[in-house]
Amino acid sequence: MRFIISDMNKRVLFIFVCIINGLSMNGWAQSTFSTGSFSLTLDERGSITGLIDIARDVNYASGEVSRLIGIVRKGEIIDPIGFHADTETINYTFPHGYNVALKVKNQGTYLRIEVISVHNSSKVDAIIWGPVKTTIAETIGEFVGVVRNKEYAIGIQTLNVKTTGGMLANEEGYVPPRGSTALQQDYGSSLQAFCINRARPQLIEVWNGFGNTVVVPNQEFDLEGSAIALFGIEEAGALDLIGQIEIGEDLPHIMIDGEWVKNSPLSGRPYIISNFGESTVDMMLDFTEKVGFYSLYQSHPFKNWGHFDLIPSLFPNGREGMKECVSKAKDRSIRLGVHTLTNFITTNDPFVTPVPHPGLAIYANTIITEMVDESSTNIYIENPAYYDKKTTVQAIRLGDELIRFSGVTDQAPYKLLDCKRGAFGTSVSSHEKGASIARMIDHPYKTFYPNMDLQNEMIDNLIDFFNETGVSHMDFDGHEGAYSTGYGDASKDYFALRFLEGVDQMVVNGTSQSSHFYWHLNTYMNWGEPWYGGMRESQNEIRFNNQAVLERNYQPNMLGWFWYQAGTTMEEMEWMLARAAGWNAGYALVVNPIALSRNPNTGEVIEAIKTWEEAKNRSIFNEQQKQLLKAGENDFSLHKVSDDEFQLQYYKKDEFTYENLALQPGQPHYSEWEFNNNTSEQGLYFRLGASGAEGTIEEIVLELDGYQTIEIPVSLKAGYSCIYDGGGSLFIYDNKGSLKRKKEVQWGSIKLDHGSHVLRVTCSFSSDSDLELKGVIKLKDKLEPIHL
């Protein structure tokens, strides 16, 4: 007897089979996995059709085809073609006979999803998680991996170091510094992660075009075990939920004084960077204590990177001397920190000289085509690929000899040019035809890098230094150097994880490089360098733009590094302090012992820092005031009247421009500007600058109110400026805003009474000049009391 099943009966049978397999139904077959606040729905193909806020019954799935997982084979992302699920297991089938099994577990507040098997995994390049496509577009936490609106947040968290948050865009797994774990999309946003199969040896291009880089395999970085957490929750609870995930999944959960670092106000506090040594640490600890900062950070303590030996002139007693400095700091409840560049290896380190370590990172591996004896100046190679790449060090490795060269011939036989044998103290030796030769991965700082195996040795050396000395603060500066291993962002994350797990004490740590997994380890992110100008000029657009990045990724506001020099003025300091108060931001203040002793404003600066920091920590400013304090063009000073009252002094600025006009011979030229002093009598403040590309402005004369003549005793080159703040000196700044010198002036007391004033300006321009004289008169304006 033959059974004939109608279309209706087929549908009933299909539904029955799905129910037997533990699937909930909504029209066609679908699988639903839920927490108390979030529901993930997969359709009959295994694609995501539901990202549901259960309480409000809102589906945030975008409607775009959205996969939970994909695989990469031969560089191509492949979507699944088959799907089967029960209550805790999902099986995906892919073309060419590949299968991936996932385990899904409801952890109460999030879904834990893990790869438990990959069929034929040796031929799979990577696993792709997502993209999970949502309609949420308001706030995109690009590296924390959370998207949110005012009501709801959806997030992804990678649960081990081999699973990288972000979009897989290259063979090594490099993710751009601002992150791509969450991305803004036309439909809203996407969440994604990946895991590269690093259990196999690889020869790939890494970082900045280092082709044919040898990547050592590591069985711990295979595909099985890659895992994510997926969650949806009320927007206000998203950060705390990540903390719960950290605890539940045995991820790093960093505490400061008994409080999770992501909730602690200590994580965004300012700190001091200084080049102190054993003989000057007391002076710098005094300053750090007076301004109330929590850490004193040594800017360059090591004579080499790799073995981390201290500079003898600073620390003549070596690590014992550093340990004593740490003890002195601890007695004042101050942390002591040190600076290095993550995995950069200096050429004077024992990893390089006299015998280079086999784990130094290499690329462009080939062979020599003729024997090289100890006197040879010609080195012939088989494959010239990547030997024409110009770098700072230009070094190759041939056996245990390092050799520098300038380039390679462009026709066979390929010969390396201008070879310098036995570089960096290595021994010149003979090498047989057919011997391996390779280029060294290097950096413009004239450093080398490790492969993954040697990087582990470096981490051990750094752990030993911290445990021996008790140092408890470090920035992962140059964190991107970990890309030399070929492990992409996983190498950055692994370096930080192994180091912080290995040290005996909690180590406050910062970075300028954001990444998803490292977010769990990180105390703060602080970028913006001070070397390109004064406090107003050096990278301030970057500093201010960074604040939005930090806020949408649950990071404390930090404004970067600022440089306190012998010529730094109170005006510059208060400009920076006002910005920090407006953003409620920390910062690093670079202060060297010689600057403290030479700057006549140090005492006033200490008091100003204390006042502004107290005001910031007590949250005395309202939102309107904060917006004004944030704006880079505004100036303020702050005074503490009593514990219950502060006074915020506003300043107004009147700007003028004196143009270089063509005149008849002997024709006089001057310009006049009128400005008002709205308050009581005050001193004169002005700034003059030479705006333009080239030339010089000379013979500058200011005439105030028709009877006070002020001759400016300097010439201003293009980009240069000068400031008079009412005292006995004129301060001259270069085109980067750095103080060049100060010149004493004998103008006497120049006072502006209440009311209108007239300024007449004359000057001369060099014949090649395209300059204009830009001027600013700065006046005290309203004084606003703030009562607590």
PDB file of C-alpha atoms in Angstrom, residues 110-366:
ATOM      1  CA  TYR A 110      22.736  36.223  28.511  1.00  0.00           C
ATOM      2  CA  LEU A 111      23.120  33.418  25.971  1.00  0.00           C
ATOM      3  CA  ARG A 112      26.423  31.576  25.929  1.00  0.00           C
ATOM      4  CA  ILE A 113      27.193  30.208  22.461  1.00  0.00           C
ATOM      5  CA  GLU A 114      30.268  28.030  21.885  1.00  0.00           C
ATOM      6  CA  VAL A 115      31.757  26.120  18.962  1.00  0.00           C
ATOM      7  CA  ILE A 116      31.932  22.492  20.156  1.00  0.00           C
ATOM      8  CA  SER A 117      33.047  20.850  16.905  1.00  0.00           C
ATOM      9  CA  VAL A 118      34.176  21.757  13.392  1.00  0.00           C
ATOM     10  CA  HIS A 119      34.227  18.926  10.884  1.00  0.00           C
ATOM     11  CA  ASN A 120      37.362  18.946   8.730  1.00  0.00           C
ATOM     12  CA  SER A 121      38.632  21.927  10.736  1.00  0.00           C
ATOM     13  CA  SER A 122      42.178  21.758   9.345  1.00  0.00           C
ATOM     14  CA  LYS A 123      40.816  23.180   6.094  1.00  0.00           C
ATOM     15  CA  VAL A 124      38.781  25.955   7.706  1.00  0.00           C
ATOM     16  CA  ASP A 125      40.576  29.305   7.940  1.00  0.00           C
ATOM     17  CA  ALA A 126      38.259  30.973  10.450  1.00  0.00           C
ATOM     18  CA  ILE A 127      34.872  31.085  12.137  1.00  0.00           C
ATOM     19  CA  ILE A 128      32.783  34.231  11.676  1.00  0.00           C
ATOM     20  CA  TRP A 129      30.309  35.209  14.394  1.00  0.00           C
ATOM     21  CA  GLY A 130      27.524  37.329  12.889  1.00  0.00           C
ATOM     22  CA  PRO A 131      27.056  39.914  11.681  1.00  0.00           C
ATOM     23  CA  VAL A 132      24.091  40.168  14.017  1.00  0.00           C
ATOM     24  CA  LYS A 133      22.086  42.924  12.353  1.00  0.00           C
ATOM     25  CA  THR A 134      19.954  45.277  14.466  1.00  0.00           C
ATOM     26  CA  THR A 135      17.826  48.352  13.884  1.00  0.00           C
ATOM     27  CA  ILE A 136      19.493  50.196  16.778  1.00  0.00           C
ATOM     28  CA  ALA A 137      21.413  53.211  15.493  1.00  0.00           C
ATOM     29  CA  GLU A 138      21.630  55.701  18.362  1.00  0.00           C
ATOM     30  CA  THR A 139      24.818  54.721  20.258  1.00  0.00           C
ATOM     31  CA  ILE A 140      27.354  52.307  18.782  1.00  0.00           C
ATOM     32  CA  GLY A 141      30.028  51.012  21.160  1.00  0.00           C
ATOM     33  CA  GLU A 142      32.425  49.981  18.436  1.00  0.00           C
ATOM     34  CA  PHE A 143      34.965  48.105  20.536  1.00  0.00           C
ATOM     35  CA  VAL A 144      32.978  47.215  23.664  1.00  0.00           C
ATOM     36  CA  GLY A 145      30.466  45.525  21.356  1.00  0.00           C
ATOM     37  CA  VAL A 146      27.220  47.112  22.627  1.00  0.00           C
ATOM     38  CA  VAL A 147      24.612  49.053  20.629  1.00  0.00           C
ATOM     39  CA  ARG A 148      21.917  50.917  22.477  1.00  0.00           C
ATOM     40  CA  ASN A 149      19.110  53.429  22.366  1.00  0.00           C
ATOM     41  CA  LYS A 150      17.456  55.139  25.330  1.00  0.00           C
ATOM     42  CA  GLU A 151      15.509  51.998  26.250  1.00  0.00           C
ATOM     43  CA  TYR A 152      17.395  48.889  25.216  1.00  0.00           C
ATOM     44  CA  ALA A 153      20.894  47.555  24.569  1.00  0.00           C
ATOM     45  CA  ILE A 154      22.042  44.539  22.556  1.00  0.00           C
ATOM     46  CA  GLY A 155      25.592  43.310  22.915  1.00  0.00           C
ATOM     47  CA  ILE A 156      28.122  40.672  21.984  1.00  0.00           C
ATOM     48  CA  GLN A 157      31.073  39.666  24.164  1.00  0.00           C
ATOM     49  CA  THR A 158      33.879  37.295  23.185  1.00  0.00           C
ATOM     50  CA  LEU A 159      34.536  34.795  25.962  1.00  0.00           C
ATOM     51  CA  ASN A 160      38.157  33.849  25.353  1.00  0.00           C
ATOM     52  CA  VAL A 161      41.282  35.422  23.981  1.00  0.00           C
ATOM     53  CA  LYS A 162      41.284  33.474  20.711  1.00  0.00           C
ATOM     54  CA  THR A 163      37.865  34.882  19.798  1.00  0.00           C
ATOM     55  CA  THR A 164      38.371  38.425  18.532  1.00  0.00           C
ATOM     56  CA  GLY A 165      35.696  41.092  18.570  1.00  0.00           C
ATOM     57  CA  GLY A 166      35.413  42.816  15.211  1.00  0.00           C
ATOM     58  CA  MET A 167      35.129  42.294  11.504  1.00  0.00           C
ATOM     59  CA  LEU A 168      37.576  39.872   9.883  1.00  0.00           C
ATOM     60  CA  ALA A 169      39.206  41.997   7.186  1.00  0.00           C
ATOM     61  CA  ASN A 170      42.606  40.309   6.690  1.00  0.00           C
ATOM     62  CA  GLU A 171      44.478  37.040   7.210  1.00  0.00           C
ATOM     63  CA  GLU A 172      46.090  38.043  10.495  1.00  0.00           C
ATOM     64  CA  GLY A 173      42.954  39.306  12.235  1.00  0.00           C
ATOM     65  CA  TYR A 174      43.987  42.939  12.602  1.00  0.00           C
ATOM     66  CA  VAL A 175      41.113  45.199  13.724  1.00  0.00           C
ATOM     67  CA  PRO A 176      41.420  48.994  13.259  1.00  0.00           C
ATOM     68  CA  PRO A 177      42.196  50.910  16.494  1.00  0.00           C
ATOM     69  CA  ARG A 178      38.678  52.248  17.039  1.00  0.00           C
ATOM     70  CA  GLY A 179      37.251  48.741  16.719  1.00  0.00           C
ATOM     71  CA  SER A 180      34.560  47.069  14.630  1.00  0.00           C
ATOM     72  CA  THR A 181      32.849  44.715  17.107  1.00  0.00           C
ATOM     73  CA  ALA A 182      29.867  47.020  16.637  1.00  0.00           C
ATOM     74  CA  LEU A 183      29.427  49.078  13.490  1.00  0.00           C
ATOM     75  CA  GLN A 184      26.953  51.695  12.300  1.00  0.00           C
ATOM     76  CA  GLN A 185      25.036  50.423   9.261  1.00  0.00           C
ATOM     77  CA  ASP A 186      22.381  51.811   6.917  1.00  0.00           C
ATOM     78  CA  TYR A 187      19.822  49.549   8.582  1.00  0.00           C
ATOM     79  CA  GLY A 188      21.035  50.385  12.106  1.00  0.00           C
ATOM     80  CA  SER A 189      24.011  48.460  13.440  1.00  0.00           C
ATOM     81  CA  SER A 190      25.832  45.140  13.336  1.00  0.00           C
ATOM     82  CA  LEU A 191      27.689  43.063  15.918  1.00  0.00           C
ATOM     83  CA  GLN A 192      30.454  40.652  14.888  1.00  0.00           C
ATOM     84  CA  ALA A 193      33.466  38.629  15.984  1.00  0.00           C
ATOM     85  CA  PHE A 194      35.749  35.936  14.584  1.00  0.00           C
ATOM     86  CA  CYS A 195      38.185  33.186  15.458  1.00  0.00           C
ATOM     87  CA  ILE A 196      41.112  32.390  13.149  1.00  0.00           C
ATOM     88  CA  ASN A 197      42.455  28.840  13.007  1.00  0.00           C
ATOM     89  CA  ARG A 198      45.991  29.376  14.271  1.00  0.00           C
ATOM     90  CA  ALA A 199      46.654  25.723  15.031  1.00  0.00           C
ATOM     91  CA  ARG A 200      48.270  25.534  11.582  1.00  0.00           C
ATOM     92  CA  PRO A 201      51.546  27.142  10.494  1.00  0.00           C
ATOM     93  CA  GLN A 202      50.974  30.176   8.295  1.00  0.00           C
ATOM     94  CA  LEU A 203      52.936  32.332   5.905  1.00  0.00           C
ATOM     95  CA  ILE A 204      50.957  35.572   5.560  1.00  0.00           C
ATOM     96  CA  GLU A 205      51.249  39.333   5.208  1.00  0.00           C
ATOM     97  CA  VAL A 206      51.041  41.115   8.547  1.00  0.00           C
ATOM     98  CA  TRP A 207      50.734  44.658   9.840  1.00  0.00           C
ATOM     99  CA  ASN A 208      52.300  47.291   7.544  1.00  0.00           C
ATOM    100  CA  GLY A 209      52.983  45.151   4.501  1.00  0.00           C
ATOM    101  CA  PHE A 210      55.407  42.621   5.971  1.00  0.00           C
ATOM    102  CA  GLY A 211      54.741  39.874   3.420  1.00  0.00           C
ATOM    103  CA  ASN A 212      55.503  36.181   3.791  1.00  0.00           C
ATOM    104  CA  THR A 213      55.748  36.474   7.567  1.00  0.00           C
ATOM    105  CA  VAL A 214      56.368  33.213   9.382  1.00  0.00           C
ATOM    106  CA  VAL A 215      53.548  32.670  11.925  1.00  0.00           C
ATOM    107  CA  VAL A 216      54.214  29.952  14.486  1.00  0.00           C
ATOM    108  CA  PRO A 217      51.245  27.646  15.191  1.00  0.00           C
ATOM    109  CA  ASN A 218      49.576  27.316  18.583  1.00  0.00           C
ATOM    110  CA  GLN A 219      47.115  24.490  19.285  1.00  0.00           C
ATOM    111  CA  GLU A 220      45.373  26.605  21.933  1.00  0.00           C
ATOM    112  CA  PHE A 221      44.252  28.956  19.155  1.00  0.00           C
ATOM    113  CA  ASP A 222      42.183  26.425  17.204  1.00  0.00           C
ATOM    114  CA  LEU A 223      38.514  26.890  16.276  1.00  0.00           C
ATOM    115  CA  GLU A 224      36.823  24.624  18.785  1.00  0.00           C
ATOM    116  CA  GLY A 225      36.026  26.447  21.992  1.00  0.00           C
ATOM    117  CA  SER A 226      35.544  29.822  20.338  1.00  0.00           C
ATOM    118  CA  ALA A 227      32.650  31.376  22.236  1.00  0.00           C
ATOM    119  CA  ILE A 228      30.517  34.488  22.553  1.00  0.00           C
ATOM    120  CA  ALA A 229      27.874  35.877  24.875  1.00  0.00           C
ATOM    121  CA  LEU A 230      24.865  37.485  23.239  1.00  0.00           C
ATOM    122  CA  PHE A 231      22.482  39.608  25.295  1.00  0.00           C
ATOM    123  CA  GLY A 232      19.714  42.159  25.298  1.00  0.00           C
ATOM    124  CA  ILE A 233      18.767  44.197  28.356  1.00  0.00           C
ATOM    125  CA  GLU A 234      17.437  47.535  29.564  1.00  0.00           C
ATOM    126  CA  GLU A 235      19.932  50.169  28.459  1.00  0.00           C
ATOM    127  CA  ALA A 236      20.797  51.228  32.010  1.00  0.00           C
ATOM    128  CA  GLY A 237      21.784  47.680  32.958  1.00  0.00           C
ATOM    129  CA  ALA A 238      24.127  46.873  30.069  1.00  0.00           C
ATOM    130  CA  LEU A 239      27.416  47.761  31.759  1.00  0.00           C
ATOM    131  CA  ASP A 240      26.615  45.842  34.941  1.00  0.00           C
ATOM    132  CA  LEU A 241      25.602  42.846  32.832  1.00  0.00           C
ATOM    133  CA  ILE A 242      29.029  42.807  31.202  1.00  0.00           C
ATOM    134  CA  GLY A 243      30.476  42.667  34.698  1.00  0.00           C
ATOM    135  CA  GLN A 244      28.237  39.668  35.437  1.00  0.00           C
ATOM    136  CA  ILE A 245      29.455  38.004  32.238  1.00  0.00           C
ATOM    137  CA  GLU A 246      33.062  38.554  33.315  1.00  0.00           C
ATOM    138  CA  ILE A 247      32.402  36.824  36.633  1.00  0.00           C
ATOM    139  CA  GLY A 248      30.254  34.059  35.181  1.00  0.00           C
ATOM    140  CA  GLU A 249      32.686  33.220  32.393  1.00  0.00           C
ATOM    141  CA  ASP A 250      35.879  33.561  34.441  1.00  0.00           C
ATOM    142  CA  LEU A 251      36.966  36.518  32.335  1.00  0.00           C
ATOM    143  CA  PRO A 252      39.219  39.212  33.815  1.00  0.00           C
ATOM    144  CA  HIS A 253      37.212  41.250  36.331  1.00  0.00           C
ATOM    145  CA  ILE A 254      39.610  43.935  37.522  1.00  0.00           C
ATOM    146  CA  MET A 255      39.014  45.502  40.939  1.00  0.00           C
ATOM    147  CA  ILE A 256      40.412  48.700  42.482  1.00  0.00           C
ATOM    148  CA  ASP A 257      39.959  49.120  46.218  1.00  0.00           C
ATOM    149  CA  GLY A 258      37.179  46.551  46.224  1.00  0.00           C
ATOM    150  CA  GLU A 259      35.237  48.105  43.316  1.00  0.00           C
ATOM    151  CA  TRP A 260      34.991  46.936  39.696  1.00  0.00           C
ATOM    152  CA  VAL A 261      37.299  49.104  37.618  1.00  0.00           C
ATOM    153  CA  LYS A 262      34.528  50.056  35.176  1.00  0.00           C
ATOM    154  CA  ASN A 263      32.514  51.624  37.997  1.00  0.00           C
ATOM    155  CA  SER A 264      35.424  53.078  39.958  1.00  0.00           C
ATOM    156  CA  PRO A 265      36.134  56.839  39.846  1.00  0.00           C
ATOM    157  CA  LEU A 266      39.806  55.963  40.396  1.00  0.00           C
ATOM    158  CA  SER A 267      40.080  54.570  36.857  1.00  0.00           C
ATOM    159  CA  GLY A 268      39.836  58.014  35.252  1.00  0.00           C
ATOM    160  CA  ARG A 269      42.063  60.025  37.565  1.00  0.00           C
ATOM    161  CA  PRO A 270      45.035  62.082  36.354  1.00  0.00           C
ATOM    162  CA  TYR A 271      48.599  60.901  36.941  1.00  0.00           C
ATOM    163  CA  ILE A 272      52.154  62.210  36.652  1.00  0.00           C
ATOM    164  CA  ILE A 273      54.695  61.109  34.040  1.00  0.00           C
ATOM    165  CA  SER A 274      58.321  61.963  34.850  1.00  0.00           C
ATOM    166  CA  ASN A 275      61.920  60.909  34.133  1.00  0.00           C
ATOM    167  CA  PHE A 276      62.789  60.648  37.823  1.00  0.00           C
ATOM    168  CA  GLY A 277      65.504  58.421  39.235  1.00  0.00           C
ATOM    169  CA  GLU A 278      66.572  57.298  42.681  1.00  0.00           C
ATOM    170  CA  SER A 279      67.961  60.754  43.473  1.00  0.00           C
ATOM    171  CA  THR A 280      64.899  62.725  42.309  1.00  0.00           C
ATOM    172  CA  VAL A 281      61.993  60.445  43.207  1.00  0.00           C
ATOM    173  CA  ASP A 282      61.357  62.283  46.490  1.00  0.00           C
ATOM    174  CA  MET A 283      60.911  65.608  44.681  1.00  0.00           C
ATOM    175  CA  MET A 284      58.448  64.060  42.257  1.00  0.00           C
ATOM    176  CA  LEU A 285      56.568  62.225  45.004  1.00  0.00           C
ATOM    177  CA  ASP A 286      56.235  65.549  46.834  1.00  0.00           C
ATOM    178  CA  PHE A 287      54.676  67.113  43.732  1.00  0.00           C
ATOM    179  CA  THR A 288      52.409  64.106  43.083  1.00  0.00           C
ATOM    180  CA  GLU A 289      51.202  64.175  46.679  1.00  0.00           C
ATOM    181  CA  LYS A 290      50.614  67.943  46.687  1.00  0.00           C
ATOM    182  CA  VAL A 291      48.396  67.855  43.590  1.00  0.00           C
ATOM    183  CA  GLY A 292      46.589  64.763  44.882  1.00  0.00           C
ATOM    184  CA  PHE A 293      47.318  62.403  41.995  1.00  0.00           C
ATOM    185  CA  TYR A 294      47.359  58.659  42.522  1.00  0.00           C
ATOM    186  CA  SER A 295      50.356  57.585  40.444  1.00  0.00           C
ATOM    187  CA  LEU A 296      53.882  58.633  39.447  1.00  0.00           C
ATOM    188  CA  TYR A 297      54.921  57.027  36.190  1.00  0.00           C
ATOM    189  CA  GLN A 298      58.559  56.779  35.004  1.00  0.00           C
ATOM    190  CA  SER A 299      58.704  57.803  31.354  1.00  0.00           C
ATOM    191  CA  HIS A 300      61.844  55.940  30.215  1.00  0.00           C
ATOM    192  CA  PRO A 301      63.450  53.722  32.864  1.00  0.00           C
ATOM    193  CA  PHE A 302      64.850  50.902  30.721  1.00  0.00           C
ATOM    194  CA  LYS A 303      68.143  50.760  28.842  1.00  0.00           C
ATOM    195  CA  ASN A 304      66.760  47.877  26.780  1.00  0.00           C
ATOM    196  CA  TRP A 305      63.357  46.433  25.904  1.00  0.00           C
ATOM    197  CA  GLY A 306      63.128  42.675  25.987  1.00  0.00           C
ATOM    198  CA  HIS A 307      65.047  42.024  29.200  1.00  0.00           C
ATOM    199  CA  PHE A 308      64.060  45.322  30.830  1.00  0.00           C
ATOM    200  CA  ASP A 309      67.321  46.307  32.504  1.00  0.00           C
ATOM    201  CA  LEU A 310      67.143  49.719  34.173  1.00  0.00           C
ATOM    202  CA  ILE A 311      69.227  52.734  33.112  1.00  0.00           C
ATOM    203  CA  PRO A 312      72.172  52.823  35.577  1.00  0.00           C
ATOM    204  CA  SER A 313      72.427  56.625  35.725  1.00  0.00           C
ATOM    205  CA  LEU A 314      68.816  56.805  36.954  1.00  0.00           C
ATOM    206  CA  PHE A 315      68.793  53.625  39.009  1.00  0.00           C
ATOM    207  CA  PRO A 316      72.386  52.876  40.091  1.00  0.00           C
ATOM    208  CA  ASN A 317      71.079  50.173  42.434  1.00  0.00           C
ATOM    209  CA  GLY A 318      69.098  48.520  39.668  1.00  0.00           C
ATOM    210  CA  ARG A 319      65.891  46.773  40.611  1.00  0.00           C
ATOM    211  CA  GLU A 320      66.622  47.179  44.295  1.00  0.00           C
ATOM    212  CA  GLY A 321      66.694  50.933  43.706  1.00  0.00           C
ATOM    213  CA  MET A 322      63.363  50.798  41.876  1.00  0.00           C
ATOM    214  CA  LYS A 323      61.939  48.656  44.672  1.00  0.00           C
ATOM    215  CA  GLU A 324      62.952  51.314  47.193  1.00  0.00           C
ATOM    216  CA  CYS A 325      61.232  53.994  45.074  1.00  0.00           C
ATOM    217  CA  VAL A 326      58.072  51.866  45.032  1.00  0.00           C
ATOM    218  CA  SER A 327      58.252  51.555  48.828  1.00  0.00           C
ATOM    219  CA  LYS A 328      58.557  55.343  49.245  1.00  0.00           C
ATOM    220  CA  ALA A 329      55.558  55.849  46.966  1.00  0.00           C
ATOM    221  CA  LYS A 330      53.499  53.232  48.782  1.00  0.00           C
ATOM    222  CA  ASP A 331      54.106  55.030  52.080  1.00  0.00           C
ATOM    223  CA  ARG A 332      52.269  58.016  50.538  1.00  0.00           C
ATOM    224  CA  SER A 333      49.496  55.873  48.972  1.00  0.00           C
ATOM    225  CA  ILE A 334      50.921  56.582  45.511  1.00  0.00           C
ATOM    226  CA  ARG A 335      51.430  53.989  42.801  1.00  0.00           C
ATOM    227  CA  LEU A 336      54.692  53.848  40.886  1.00  0.00           C
ATOM    228  CA  GLY A 337      54.594  53.085  37.168  1.00  0.00           C
ATOM    229  CA  VAL A 338      57.031  52.455  34.323  1.00  0.00           C
ATOM    230  CA  HIS A 339      56.848  52.968  30.589  1.00  0.00           C
ATOM    231  CA  THR A 340      57.857  50.567  27.872  1.00  0.00           C
ATOM    232  CA  LEU A 341      56.636  49.789  24.363  1.00  0.00           C
ATOM    233  CA  THR A 342      54.824  46.456  24.829  1.00  0.00           C
ATOM    234  CA  ASN A 343      56.784  43.980  22.666  1.00  0.00           C
ATOM    235  CA  PHE A 344      59.313  46.304  20.975  1.00  0.00           C
ATOM    236  CA  ILE A 345      62.857  44.887  21.225  1.00  0.00           C
ATOM    237  CA  THR A 346      65.783  47.316  21.221  1.00  0.00           C
ATOM    238  CA  THR A 347      68.850  46.430  19.175  1.00  0.00           C
ATOM    239  CA  ASN A 348      71.030  46.478  22.309  1.00  0.00           C
ATOM    240  CA  ASP A 349      68.944  43.815  24.048  1.00  0.00           C
ATOM    241  CA  PRO A 350      70.356  40.284  24.620  1.00  0.00           C
ATOM    242  CA  PHE A 351      67.547  38.985  22.382  1.00  0.00           C
ATOM    243  CA  VAL A 352      69.421  40.704  19.520  1.00  0.00           C
ATOM    244  CA  THR A 353      73.098  40.815  20.433  1.00  0.00           C
ATOM    245  CA  PRO A 354      75.572  39.149  20.339  1.00  0.00           C
ATOM    246  CA  VAL A 355      73.512  36.137  19.166  1.00  0.00           C
ATOM    247  CA  PRO A 356      70.038  36.922  17.825  1.00  0.00           C
ATOM    248  CA  HIS A 357      67.236  34.879  19.341  1.00  0.00           C
ATOM    249  CA  PRO A 358      65.590  32.427  16.910  1.00  0.00           C
ATOM    250  CA  GLY A 359      62.190  33.889  17.827  1.00  0.00           C
ATOM    251  CA  LEU A 360      62.821  37.358  16.381  1.00  0.00           C
ATOM    252  CA  ALA A 361      60.041  38.037  13.873  1.00  0.00           C
ATOM    253  CA  ILE A 362      61.046  37.580  10.237  1.00  0.00           C
ATOM    254  CA  TYR A 363      59.446  37.913   6.828  1.00  0.00           C
ATOM    255  CA  ALA A 364      60.424  37.546   3.158  1.00  0.00           C
ATOM    256  CA  ASN A 365      62.098  34.198   3.780  1.00  0.00           C
ATOM    257  CA  THR A 366      64.256  32.970   0.871  1.00  0.00           C
TER     258      THR A 366
END
